[in-house]
Tab-separated table of C-alpha atoms and ligand atoms in Angstrom:
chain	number	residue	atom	x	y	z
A	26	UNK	CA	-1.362	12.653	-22.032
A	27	UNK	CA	-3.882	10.050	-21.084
A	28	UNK	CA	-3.373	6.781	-19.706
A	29	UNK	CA	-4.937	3.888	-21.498
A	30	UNK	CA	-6.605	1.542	-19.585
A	31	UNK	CA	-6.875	-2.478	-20.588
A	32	UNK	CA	-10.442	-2.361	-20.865
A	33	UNK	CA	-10.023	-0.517	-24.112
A	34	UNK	CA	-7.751	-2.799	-25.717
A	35	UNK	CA	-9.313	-4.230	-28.578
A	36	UNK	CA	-8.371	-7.582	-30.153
A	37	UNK	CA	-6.509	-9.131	-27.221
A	38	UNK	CA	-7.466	-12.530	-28.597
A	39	UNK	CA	-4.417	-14.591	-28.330
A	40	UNK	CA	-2.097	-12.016	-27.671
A	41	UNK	CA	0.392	-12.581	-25.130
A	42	UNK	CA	-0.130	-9.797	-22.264
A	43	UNK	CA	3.143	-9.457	-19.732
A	44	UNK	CA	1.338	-8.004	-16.003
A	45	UNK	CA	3.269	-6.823	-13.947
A	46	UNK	CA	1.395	-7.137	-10.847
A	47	UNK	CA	2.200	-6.877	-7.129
A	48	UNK	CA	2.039	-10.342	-5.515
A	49	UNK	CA	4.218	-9.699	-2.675
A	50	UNK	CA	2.269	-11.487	-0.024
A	51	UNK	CA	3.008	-12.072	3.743
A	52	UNK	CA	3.976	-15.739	4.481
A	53	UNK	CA	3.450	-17.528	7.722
A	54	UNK	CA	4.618	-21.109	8.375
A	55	UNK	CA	5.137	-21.462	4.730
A	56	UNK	CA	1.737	-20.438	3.896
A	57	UNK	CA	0.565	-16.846	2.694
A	58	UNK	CA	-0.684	-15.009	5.568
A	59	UNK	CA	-2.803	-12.303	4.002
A	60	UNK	CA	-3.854	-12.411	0.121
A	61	UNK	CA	-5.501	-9.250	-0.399
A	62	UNK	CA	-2.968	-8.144	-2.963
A	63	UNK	CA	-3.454	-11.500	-5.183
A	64	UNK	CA	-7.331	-11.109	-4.697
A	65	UNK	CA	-7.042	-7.645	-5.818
A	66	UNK	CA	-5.314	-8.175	-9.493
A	67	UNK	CA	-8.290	-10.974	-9.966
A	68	UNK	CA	-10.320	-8.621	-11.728
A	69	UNK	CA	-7.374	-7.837	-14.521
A	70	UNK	CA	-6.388	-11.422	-14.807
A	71	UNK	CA	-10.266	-12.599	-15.090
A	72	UNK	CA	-10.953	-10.031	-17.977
A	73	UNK	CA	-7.792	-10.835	-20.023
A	74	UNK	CA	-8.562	-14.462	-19.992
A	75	UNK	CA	-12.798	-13.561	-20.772
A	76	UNK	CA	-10.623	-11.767	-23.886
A	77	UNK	CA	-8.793	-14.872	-24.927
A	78	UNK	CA	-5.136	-13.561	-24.370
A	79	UNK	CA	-2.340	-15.553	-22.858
A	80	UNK	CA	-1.472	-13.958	-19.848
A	81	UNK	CA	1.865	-13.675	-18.215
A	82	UNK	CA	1.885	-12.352	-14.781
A	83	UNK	CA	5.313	-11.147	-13.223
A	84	UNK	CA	5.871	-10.061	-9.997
A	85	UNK	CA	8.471	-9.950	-7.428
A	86	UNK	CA	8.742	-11.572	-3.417
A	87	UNK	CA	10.573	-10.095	-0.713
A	88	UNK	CA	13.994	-9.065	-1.233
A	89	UNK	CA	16.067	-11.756	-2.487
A	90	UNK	CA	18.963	-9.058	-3.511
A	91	UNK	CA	19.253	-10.106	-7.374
A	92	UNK	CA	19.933	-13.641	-5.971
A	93	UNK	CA	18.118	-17.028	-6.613
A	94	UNK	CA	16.695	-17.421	-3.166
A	95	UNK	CA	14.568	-20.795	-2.965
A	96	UNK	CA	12.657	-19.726	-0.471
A	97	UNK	CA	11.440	-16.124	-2.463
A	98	UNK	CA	9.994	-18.725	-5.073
A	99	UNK	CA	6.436	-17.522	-6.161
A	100	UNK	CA	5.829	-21.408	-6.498
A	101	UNK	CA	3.424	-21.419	-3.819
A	102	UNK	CA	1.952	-17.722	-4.443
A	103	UNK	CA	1.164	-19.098	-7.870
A	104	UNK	CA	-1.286	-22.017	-6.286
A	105	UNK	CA	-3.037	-19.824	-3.843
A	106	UNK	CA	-3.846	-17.860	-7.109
A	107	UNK	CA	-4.602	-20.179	-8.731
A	108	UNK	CA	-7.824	-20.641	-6.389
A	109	UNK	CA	-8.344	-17.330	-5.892
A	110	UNK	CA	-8.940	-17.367	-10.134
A	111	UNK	CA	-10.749	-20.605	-9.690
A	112	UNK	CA	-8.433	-21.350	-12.935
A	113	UNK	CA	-4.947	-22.918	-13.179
A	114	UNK	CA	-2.010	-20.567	-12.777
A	115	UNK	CA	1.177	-22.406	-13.423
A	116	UNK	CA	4.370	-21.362	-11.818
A	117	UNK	CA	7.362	-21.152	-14.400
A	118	UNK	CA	10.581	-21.476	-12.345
A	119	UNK	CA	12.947	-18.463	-14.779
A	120	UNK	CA	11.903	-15.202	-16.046
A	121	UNK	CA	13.701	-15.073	-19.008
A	122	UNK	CA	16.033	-17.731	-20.969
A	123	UNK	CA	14.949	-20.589	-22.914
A	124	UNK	CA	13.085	-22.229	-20.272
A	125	UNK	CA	10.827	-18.937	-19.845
A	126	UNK	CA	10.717	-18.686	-23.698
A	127	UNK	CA	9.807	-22.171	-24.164
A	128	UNK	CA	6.997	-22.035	-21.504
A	129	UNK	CA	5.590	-18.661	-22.787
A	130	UNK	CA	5.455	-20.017	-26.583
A	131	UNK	CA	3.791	-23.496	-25.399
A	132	UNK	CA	0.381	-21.177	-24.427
A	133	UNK	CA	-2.938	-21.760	-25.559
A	134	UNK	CA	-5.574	-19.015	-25.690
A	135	UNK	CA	-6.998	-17.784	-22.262
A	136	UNK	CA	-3.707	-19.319	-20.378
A	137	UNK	CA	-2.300	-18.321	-17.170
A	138	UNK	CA	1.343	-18.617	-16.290
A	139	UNK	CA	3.223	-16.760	-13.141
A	140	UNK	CA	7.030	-16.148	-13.835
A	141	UNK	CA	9.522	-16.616	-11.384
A	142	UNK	CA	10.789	-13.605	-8.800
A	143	UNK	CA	11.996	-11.128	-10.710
A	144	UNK	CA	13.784	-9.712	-8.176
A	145	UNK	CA	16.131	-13.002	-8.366
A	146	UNK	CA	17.622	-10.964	-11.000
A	147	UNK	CA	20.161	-8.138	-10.351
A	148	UNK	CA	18.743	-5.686	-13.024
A	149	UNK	CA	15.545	-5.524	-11.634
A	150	UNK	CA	16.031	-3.140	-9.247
A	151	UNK	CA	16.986	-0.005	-11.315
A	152	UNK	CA	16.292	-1.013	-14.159
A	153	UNK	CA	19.844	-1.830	-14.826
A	154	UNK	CA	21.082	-3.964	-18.682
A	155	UNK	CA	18.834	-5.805	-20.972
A	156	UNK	CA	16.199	-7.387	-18.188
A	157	UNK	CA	13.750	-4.872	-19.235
A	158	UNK	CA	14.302	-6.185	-23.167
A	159	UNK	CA	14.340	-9.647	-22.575
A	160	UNK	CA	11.084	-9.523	-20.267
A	161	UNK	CA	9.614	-7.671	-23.214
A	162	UNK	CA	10.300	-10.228	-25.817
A	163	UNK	CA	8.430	-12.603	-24.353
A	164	UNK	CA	5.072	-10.537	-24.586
A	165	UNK	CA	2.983	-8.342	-26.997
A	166	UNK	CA	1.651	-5.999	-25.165
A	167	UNK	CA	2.383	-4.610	-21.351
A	168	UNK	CA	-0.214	-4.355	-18.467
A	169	UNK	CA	0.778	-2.627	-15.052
A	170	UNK	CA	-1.543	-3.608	-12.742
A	171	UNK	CA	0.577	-3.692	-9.259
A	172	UNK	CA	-0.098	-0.127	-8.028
A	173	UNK	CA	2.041	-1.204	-5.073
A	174	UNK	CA	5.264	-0.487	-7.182
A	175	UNK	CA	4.355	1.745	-9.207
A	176	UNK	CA	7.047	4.086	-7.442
A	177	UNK	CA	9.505	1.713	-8.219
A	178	UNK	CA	11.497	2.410	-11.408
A	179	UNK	CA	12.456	-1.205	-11.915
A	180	UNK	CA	13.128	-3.297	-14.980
A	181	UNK	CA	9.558	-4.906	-15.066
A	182	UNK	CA	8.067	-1.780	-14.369
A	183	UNK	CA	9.225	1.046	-16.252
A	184	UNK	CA	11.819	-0.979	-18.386
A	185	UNK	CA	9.004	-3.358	-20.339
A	186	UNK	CA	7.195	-0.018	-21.709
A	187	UNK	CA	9.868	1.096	-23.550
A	188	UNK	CA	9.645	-1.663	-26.025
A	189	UNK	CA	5.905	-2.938	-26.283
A	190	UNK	CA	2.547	-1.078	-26.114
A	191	UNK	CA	1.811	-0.604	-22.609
A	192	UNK	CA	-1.850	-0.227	-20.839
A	193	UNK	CA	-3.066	0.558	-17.350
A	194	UNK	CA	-4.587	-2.793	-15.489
A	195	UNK	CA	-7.892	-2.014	-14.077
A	196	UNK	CA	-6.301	-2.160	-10.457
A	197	UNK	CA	-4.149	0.121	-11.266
A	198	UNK	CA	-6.919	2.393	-12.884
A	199	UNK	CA	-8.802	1.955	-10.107
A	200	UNK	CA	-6.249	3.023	-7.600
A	201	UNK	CA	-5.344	6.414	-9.569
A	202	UNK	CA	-8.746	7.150	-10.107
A	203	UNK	CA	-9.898	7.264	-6.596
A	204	UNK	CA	-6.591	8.600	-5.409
A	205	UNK	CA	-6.919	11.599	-8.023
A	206	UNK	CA	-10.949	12.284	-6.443
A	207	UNK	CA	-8.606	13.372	-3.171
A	208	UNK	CA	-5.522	15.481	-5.357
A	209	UNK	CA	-8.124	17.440	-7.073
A	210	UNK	CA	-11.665	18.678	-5.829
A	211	UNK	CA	-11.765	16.957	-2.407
A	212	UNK	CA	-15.288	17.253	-0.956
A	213	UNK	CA	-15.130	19.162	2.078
A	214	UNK	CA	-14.358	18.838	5.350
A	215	UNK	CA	-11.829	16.899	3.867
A	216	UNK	CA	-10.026	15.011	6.908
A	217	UNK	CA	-6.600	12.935	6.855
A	218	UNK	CA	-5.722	10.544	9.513
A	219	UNK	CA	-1.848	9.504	9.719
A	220	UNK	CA	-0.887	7.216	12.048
A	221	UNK	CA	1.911	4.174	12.021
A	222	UNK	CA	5.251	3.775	12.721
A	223	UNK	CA	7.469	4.925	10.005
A	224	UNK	CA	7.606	8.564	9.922
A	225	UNK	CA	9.655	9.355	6.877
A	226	UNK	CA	7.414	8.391	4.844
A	227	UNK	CA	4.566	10.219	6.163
A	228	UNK	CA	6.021	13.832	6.738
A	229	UNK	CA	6.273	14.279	2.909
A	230	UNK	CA	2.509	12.920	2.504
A	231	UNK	CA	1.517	15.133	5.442
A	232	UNK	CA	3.209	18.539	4.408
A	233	UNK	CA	1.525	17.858	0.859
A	234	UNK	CA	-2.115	17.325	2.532
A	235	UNK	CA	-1.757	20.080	4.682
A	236	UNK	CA	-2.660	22.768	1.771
A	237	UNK	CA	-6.054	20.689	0.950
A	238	UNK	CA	-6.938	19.209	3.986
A	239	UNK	CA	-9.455	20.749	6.377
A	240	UNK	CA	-8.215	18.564	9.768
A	241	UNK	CA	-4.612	16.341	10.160
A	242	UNK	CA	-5.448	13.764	12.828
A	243	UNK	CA	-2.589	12.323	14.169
A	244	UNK	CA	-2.128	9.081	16.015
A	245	UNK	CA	0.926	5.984	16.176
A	246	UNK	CA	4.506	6.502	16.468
A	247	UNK	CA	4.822	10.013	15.226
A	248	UNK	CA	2.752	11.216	18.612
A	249	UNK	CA	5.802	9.653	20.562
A	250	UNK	CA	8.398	11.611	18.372
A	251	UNK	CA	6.107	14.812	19.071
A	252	UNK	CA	5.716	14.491	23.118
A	253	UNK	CA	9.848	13.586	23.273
A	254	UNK	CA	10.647	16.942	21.094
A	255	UNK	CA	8.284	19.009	23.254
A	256	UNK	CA	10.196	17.798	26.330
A	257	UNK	CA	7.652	15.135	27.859
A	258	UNK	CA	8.963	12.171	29.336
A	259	UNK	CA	7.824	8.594	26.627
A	260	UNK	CA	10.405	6.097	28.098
A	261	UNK	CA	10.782	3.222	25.689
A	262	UNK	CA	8.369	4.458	23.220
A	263	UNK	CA	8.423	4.274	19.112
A	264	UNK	CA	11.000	7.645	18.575
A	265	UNK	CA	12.195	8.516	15.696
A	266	UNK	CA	15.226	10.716	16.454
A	267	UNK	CA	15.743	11.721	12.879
A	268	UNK	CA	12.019	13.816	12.653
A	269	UNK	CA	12.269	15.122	16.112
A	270	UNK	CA	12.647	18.587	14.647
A	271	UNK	CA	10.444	17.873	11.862
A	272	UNK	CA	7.819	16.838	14.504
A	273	UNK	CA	8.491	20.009	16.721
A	274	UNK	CA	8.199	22.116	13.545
A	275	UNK	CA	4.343	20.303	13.183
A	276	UNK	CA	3.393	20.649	16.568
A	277	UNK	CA	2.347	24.847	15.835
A	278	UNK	CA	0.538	23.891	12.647
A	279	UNK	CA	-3.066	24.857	13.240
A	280	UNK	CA	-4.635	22.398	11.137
A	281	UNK	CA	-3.139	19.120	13.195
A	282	UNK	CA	-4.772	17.764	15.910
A	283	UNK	CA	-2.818	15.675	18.500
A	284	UNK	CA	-4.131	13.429	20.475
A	285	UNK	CA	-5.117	14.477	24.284
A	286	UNK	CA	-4.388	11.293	26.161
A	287	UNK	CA	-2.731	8.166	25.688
A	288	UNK	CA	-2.671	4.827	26.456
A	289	UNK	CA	0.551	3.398	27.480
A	290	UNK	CA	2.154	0.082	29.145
A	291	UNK	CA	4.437	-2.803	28.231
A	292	UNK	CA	4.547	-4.005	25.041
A	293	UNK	CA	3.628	-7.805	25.247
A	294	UNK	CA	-0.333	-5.899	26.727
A	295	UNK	CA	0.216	-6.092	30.721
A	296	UNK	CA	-0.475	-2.541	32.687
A	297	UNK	CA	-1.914	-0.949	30.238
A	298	UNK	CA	-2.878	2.392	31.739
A	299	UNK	CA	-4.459	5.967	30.475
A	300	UNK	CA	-2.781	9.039	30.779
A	301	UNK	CA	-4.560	12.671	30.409
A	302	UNK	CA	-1.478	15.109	28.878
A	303	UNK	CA	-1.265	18.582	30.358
A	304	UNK	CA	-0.471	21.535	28.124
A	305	UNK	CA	2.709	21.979	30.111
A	306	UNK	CA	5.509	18.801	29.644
A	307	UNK	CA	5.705	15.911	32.099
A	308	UNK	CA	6.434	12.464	32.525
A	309	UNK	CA	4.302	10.252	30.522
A	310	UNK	CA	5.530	6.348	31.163
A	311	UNK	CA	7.639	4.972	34.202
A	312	UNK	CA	10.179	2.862	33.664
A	313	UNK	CA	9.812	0.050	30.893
A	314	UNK	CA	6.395	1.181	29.574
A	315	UNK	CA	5.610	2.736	26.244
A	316	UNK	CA	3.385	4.962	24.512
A	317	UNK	CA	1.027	2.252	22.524
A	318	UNK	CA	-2.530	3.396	21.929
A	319	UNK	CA	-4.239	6.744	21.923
A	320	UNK	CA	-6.475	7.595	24.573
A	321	UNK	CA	-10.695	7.600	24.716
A	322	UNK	CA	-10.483	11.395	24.754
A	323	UNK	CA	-8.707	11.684	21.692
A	324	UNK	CA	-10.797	8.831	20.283
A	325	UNK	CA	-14.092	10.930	20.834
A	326	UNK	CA	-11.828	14.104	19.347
A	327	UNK	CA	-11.271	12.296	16.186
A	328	UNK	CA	-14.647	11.069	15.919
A	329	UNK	CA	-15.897	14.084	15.871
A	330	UNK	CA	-13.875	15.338	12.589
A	331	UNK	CA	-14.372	12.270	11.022
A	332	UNK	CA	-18.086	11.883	11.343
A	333	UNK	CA	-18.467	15.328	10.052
A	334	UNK	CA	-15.887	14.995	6.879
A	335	UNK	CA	-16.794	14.714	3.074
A	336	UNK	CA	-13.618	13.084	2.258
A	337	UNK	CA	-11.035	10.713	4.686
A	338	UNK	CA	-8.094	9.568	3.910
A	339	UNK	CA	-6.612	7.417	6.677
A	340	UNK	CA	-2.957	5.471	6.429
A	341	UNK	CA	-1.274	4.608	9.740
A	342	UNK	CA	-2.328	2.161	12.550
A	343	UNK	CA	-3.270	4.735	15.692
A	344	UNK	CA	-1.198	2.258	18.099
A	345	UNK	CA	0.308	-1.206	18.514
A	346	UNK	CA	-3.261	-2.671	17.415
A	347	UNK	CA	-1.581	-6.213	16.809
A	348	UNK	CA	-1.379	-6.556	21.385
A	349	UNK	CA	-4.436	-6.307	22.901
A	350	UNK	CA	-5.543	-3.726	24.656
A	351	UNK	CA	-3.411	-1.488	22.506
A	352	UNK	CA	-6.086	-2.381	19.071
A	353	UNK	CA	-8.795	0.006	20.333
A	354	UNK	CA	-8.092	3.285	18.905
A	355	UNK	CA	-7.083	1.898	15.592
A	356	UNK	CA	-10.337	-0.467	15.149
A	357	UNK	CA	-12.301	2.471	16.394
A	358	UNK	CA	-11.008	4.501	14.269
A	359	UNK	CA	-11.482	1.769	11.099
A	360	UNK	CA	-15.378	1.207	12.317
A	361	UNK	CA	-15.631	5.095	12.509
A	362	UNK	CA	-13.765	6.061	8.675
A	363	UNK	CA	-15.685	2.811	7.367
A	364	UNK	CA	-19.115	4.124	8.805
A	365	UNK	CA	-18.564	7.750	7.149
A	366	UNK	CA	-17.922	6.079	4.145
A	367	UNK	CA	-20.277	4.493	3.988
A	368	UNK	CA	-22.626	7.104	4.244
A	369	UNK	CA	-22.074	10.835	3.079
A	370	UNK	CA	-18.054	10.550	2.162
A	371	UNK	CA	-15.169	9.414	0.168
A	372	UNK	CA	-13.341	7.493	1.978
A	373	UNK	CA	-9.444	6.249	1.110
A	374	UNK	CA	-7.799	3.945	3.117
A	375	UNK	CA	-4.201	2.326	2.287
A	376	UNK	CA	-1.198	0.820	3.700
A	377	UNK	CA	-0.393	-2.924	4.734
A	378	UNK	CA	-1.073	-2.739	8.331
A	379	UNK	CA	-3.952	0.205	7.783
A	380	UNK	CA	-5.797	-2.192	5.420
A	381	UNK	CA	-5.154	-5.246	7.857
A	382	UNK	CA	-7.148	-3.386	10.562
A	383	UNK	CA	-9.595	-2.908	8.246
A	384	UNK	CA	-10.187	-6.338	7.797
A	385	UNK	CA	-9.738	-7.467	11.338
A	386	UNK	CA	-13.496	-5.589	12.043
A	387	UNK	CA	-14.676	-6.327	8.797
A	388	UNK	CA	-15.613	-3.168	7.514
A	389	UNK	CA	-13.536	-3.576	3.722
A	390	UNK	CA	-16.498	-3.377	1.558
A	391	UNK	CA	-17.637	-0.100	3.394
A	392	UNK	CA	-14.456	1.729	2.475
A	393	UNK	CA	-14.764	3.524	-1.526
A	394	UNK	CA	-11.062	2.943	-2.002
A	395	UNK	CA	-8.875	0.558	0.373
A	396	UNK	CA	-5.462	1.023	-2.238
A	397	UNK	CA	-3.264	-1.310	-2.343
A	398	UNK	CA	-0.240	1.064	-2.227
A	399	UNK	CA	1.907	2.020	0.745
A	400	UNK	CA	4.336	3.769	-0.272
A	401	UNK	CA	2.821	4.128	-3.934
A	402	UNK	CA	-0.181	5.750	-1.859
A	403	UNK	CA	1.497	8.181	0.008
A	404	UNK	CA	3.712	9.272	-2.842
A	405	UNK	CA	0.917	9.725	-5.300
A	406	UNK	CA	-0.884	11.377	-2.510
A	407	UNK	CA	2.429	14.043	-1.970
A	408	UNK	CA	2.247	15.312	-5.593
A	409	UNK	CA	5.154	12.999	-6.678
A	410	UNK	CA	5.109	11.390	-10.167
A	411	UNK	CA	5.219	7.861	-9.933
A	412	UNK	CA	8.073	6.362	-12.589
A	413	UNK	CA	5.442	3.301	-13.042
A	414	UNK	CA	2.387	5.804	-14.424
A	415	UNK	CA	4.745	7.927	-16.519
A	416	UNK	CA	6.295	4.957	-18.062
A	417	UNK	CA	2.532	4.409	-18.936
A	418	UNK	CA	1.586	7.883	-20.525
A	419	UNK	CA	4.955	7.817	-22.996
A	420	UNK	CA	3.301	5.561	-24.960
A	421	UNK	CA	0.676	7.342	-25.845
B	514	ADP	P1	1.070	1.071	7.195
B	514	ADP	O1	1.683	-0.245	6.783
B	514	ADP	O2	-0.377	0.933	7.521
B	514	ADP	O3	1.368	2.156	6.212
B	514	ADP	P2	3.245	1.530	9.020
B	514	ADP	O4	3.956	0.418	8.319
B	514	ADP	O5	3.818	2.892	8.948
B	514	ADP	O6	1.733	1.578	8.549
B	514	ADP	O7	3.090	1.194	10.558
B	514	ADP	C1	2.204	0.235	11.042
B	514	ADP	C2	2.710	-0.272	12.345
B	514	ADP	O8	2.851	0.785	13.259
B	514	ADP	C3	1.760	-1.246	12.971
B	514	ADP	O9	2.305	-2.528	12.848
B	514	ADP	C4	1.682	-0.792	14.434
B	514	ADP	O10	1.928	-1.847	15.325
B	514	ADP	C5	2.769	0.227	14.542
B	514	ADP	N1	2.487	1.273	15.541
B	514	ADP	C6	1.611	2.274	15.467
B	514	ADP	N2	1.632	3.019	16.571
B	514	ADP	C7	2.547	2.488	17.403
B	514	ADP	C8	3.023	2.815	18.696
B	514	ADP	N3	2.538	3.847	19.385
B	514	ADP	N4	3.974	2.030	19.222
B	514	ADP	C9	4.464	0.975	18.529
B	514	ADP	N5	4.058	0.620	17.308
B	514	ADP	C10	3.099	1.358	16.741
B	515	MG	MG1	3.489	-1.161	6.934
């Protein structure tokens, strides 16, 4: 069953369009920190409101726990949007009630209101009693544009659909069609590139990959959890003692490559020093220092799979990239997926910090797909249905 996207809507004129969209944003002395998520539902927003529909955006904010938590307001969210749109967005303080339904039946044509956390209320999460109802009263028709929780079966995400006609945004669109270019048919080599520093989420991914993927190239905190299995010494390195089995299973999988040195040293940047590893275990950091950067060897090893690939796929910083020296193998590695690209491949790159680097050497627009998703990413990306999608294709 297909998905429809929004662009096919017809009539929209006046209609009042519930988004769901994914607008948590980093803040950093009470300003957001990092706005690609805002700037990438622009696109939805701006074509509803060419179409003359009343648009209701929804979204939650960090984890307020079902409680009204002043300082999880989307207040300010809704002004940086609001010149991001270059059109006023105003910021309704309730989500449903008669001060939500009073605000959404004062619109005018081509209006733009933001709703207040959603996640201030208890059912959200699960989709637990009649939040899912009450959201949907206030709209026509549903939009999911927030590909970011799309794995999330929450009220305002699979709970609205149930009730009103319900439509892909075109982020969302976007996101699954790229995403689906790597599930099926991936031009070949086809090279993934995992990096980061939490591992349960990336074992699943990586096991799914494996079958399609020509090369696994492995950098971040999962190398730490490898070396420590094997028996090398990573004193006060990123371990995840959980997948140390998991990671010792990996290690004989011909397809992954590990790196072949590292960098390591203290964490706040001083010492930083390479070390070569030998086939046969041994003591990689003295006392106090940490594993925090792949090496230049392993660098030059990855380039060379990457600059030969057809499709990349890359989620995971390679190191501790936000302390300097520990950001060169992770902005190499961004310059080097952004430059294949670029030229002769897909290329896929997702995950908050992943898409931060990214940015940092300013090498977005190079990228075919830089999604939006996390853990939506790496789900789709292991064969899992997302709850947000199939909400979507019941419809139909
Ligand atoms: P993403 O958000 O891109 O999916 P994760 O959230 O899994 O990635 O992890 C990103 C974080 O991993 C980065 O903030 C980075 O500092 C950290 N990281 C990667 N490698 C290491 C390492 N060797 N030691 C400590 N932290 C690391
Ligand atoms: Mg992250």
């Amino acid at each position: 069953m297909m998905i429809r996207s929004i662009a096919s809507a017809k009539n929209l004129r006046g209609l009042r369009v519930l988004v769901r969209v994914d607008f948590n944003v980093p803040f950093k002395n009470g300003r957001v920190s990092d706005d690609t998520r805002l700037r990438a539902s622009v696109p939805t927003v701006k074509y509803l409101v060419r179409q003359d529909a009343r648009v209701i955006l929804l979204s939650h904010l960090g984890r307020p726990d079902g409680k009204r938590v002043p300082k999880f307001s989307l207040r300010l969210v809704a002004d940086r949007f609001t010149a991001l749109l270059g059109r006023r967005v105003k910021h309704i303080p309730a989500y449903e009630g008669p001060a939500a339904k009073r605000a959404v039946m004062g619109m005018k044509n081509g209006e733009v209101v933001l709703l207040e956390n959603i996640r201030f209320s208890p059912q959200e999460s699960g989709n637990k009693g009649e939040l899912a109802k009450s959201l949907a009263s206030l709209g026509d028709i549903f939009v999911l544009d927030g590909f970011a929780v799309a794995h999330r079966a929450d009220a305002s995400v699979v709970g609205i659909p149930k009730y009103l006609p319900a439509y892909a945004g075109l982020l969302l669109k976007k996101e699954i069609d790229g995403l689906t270019k790597l599930t099926t048919r991936p031009g070949k080599p086809f090279v993934v590139i995992l990096g980061g520093a939490k591992m349960e989420t990336k074992v699943p991914v990586l096991k799914a990959l494996l079958t399609k993927a020509t090369a696994v190239l492995i950098g971040g905190g999962i190398v730490s959890t490898y070396l420590k299995a094997k028996g090398y010494g990573v004193g006060s390195s990123l371990i995840d003692e959980g997948a140390m089995k998991q990671a010792r299973g990996l290690g004989k999988h011909r397809k992954i490559i590990w790196p072949v040195d590292v960098v390591v040293g203290k964490t706040y940047g001083a010492g930083a020093r390479r070390v070569l590893l030998l086939k046969k275990p041994h003591t990689i950091c003295k006392k106090g220092e940490a594993i925090l950067d792949i090496g230049p060897a392993t660098l030059r090893l990855f380039a060379s799979y990457i600059k030969r690939a057809k499709t990349i796929v890359w989620n995971g910083a390679m190191g501790y990239f936000e302390v300097t020296p520990y950001d060169v193998g992770t902005k190499a590695v961004a310059r080097l997926v952004a430059g294949q690209s670029k030229g002769k491949a897909f290329g896929v790159v997702g995950g908050g910090e992943t898409v931060q680097a990214v940015e940092m050497v300013g090498v977005r627009d190079d990228v075919d797909l830089v999604s939006t998703g996390g853990g939506a990413m790496l789900e789709f990306l292991g064969g899992k249905k997302l709850p947000g999608i199939e909400a979507l294709r019941r419809k139909n």
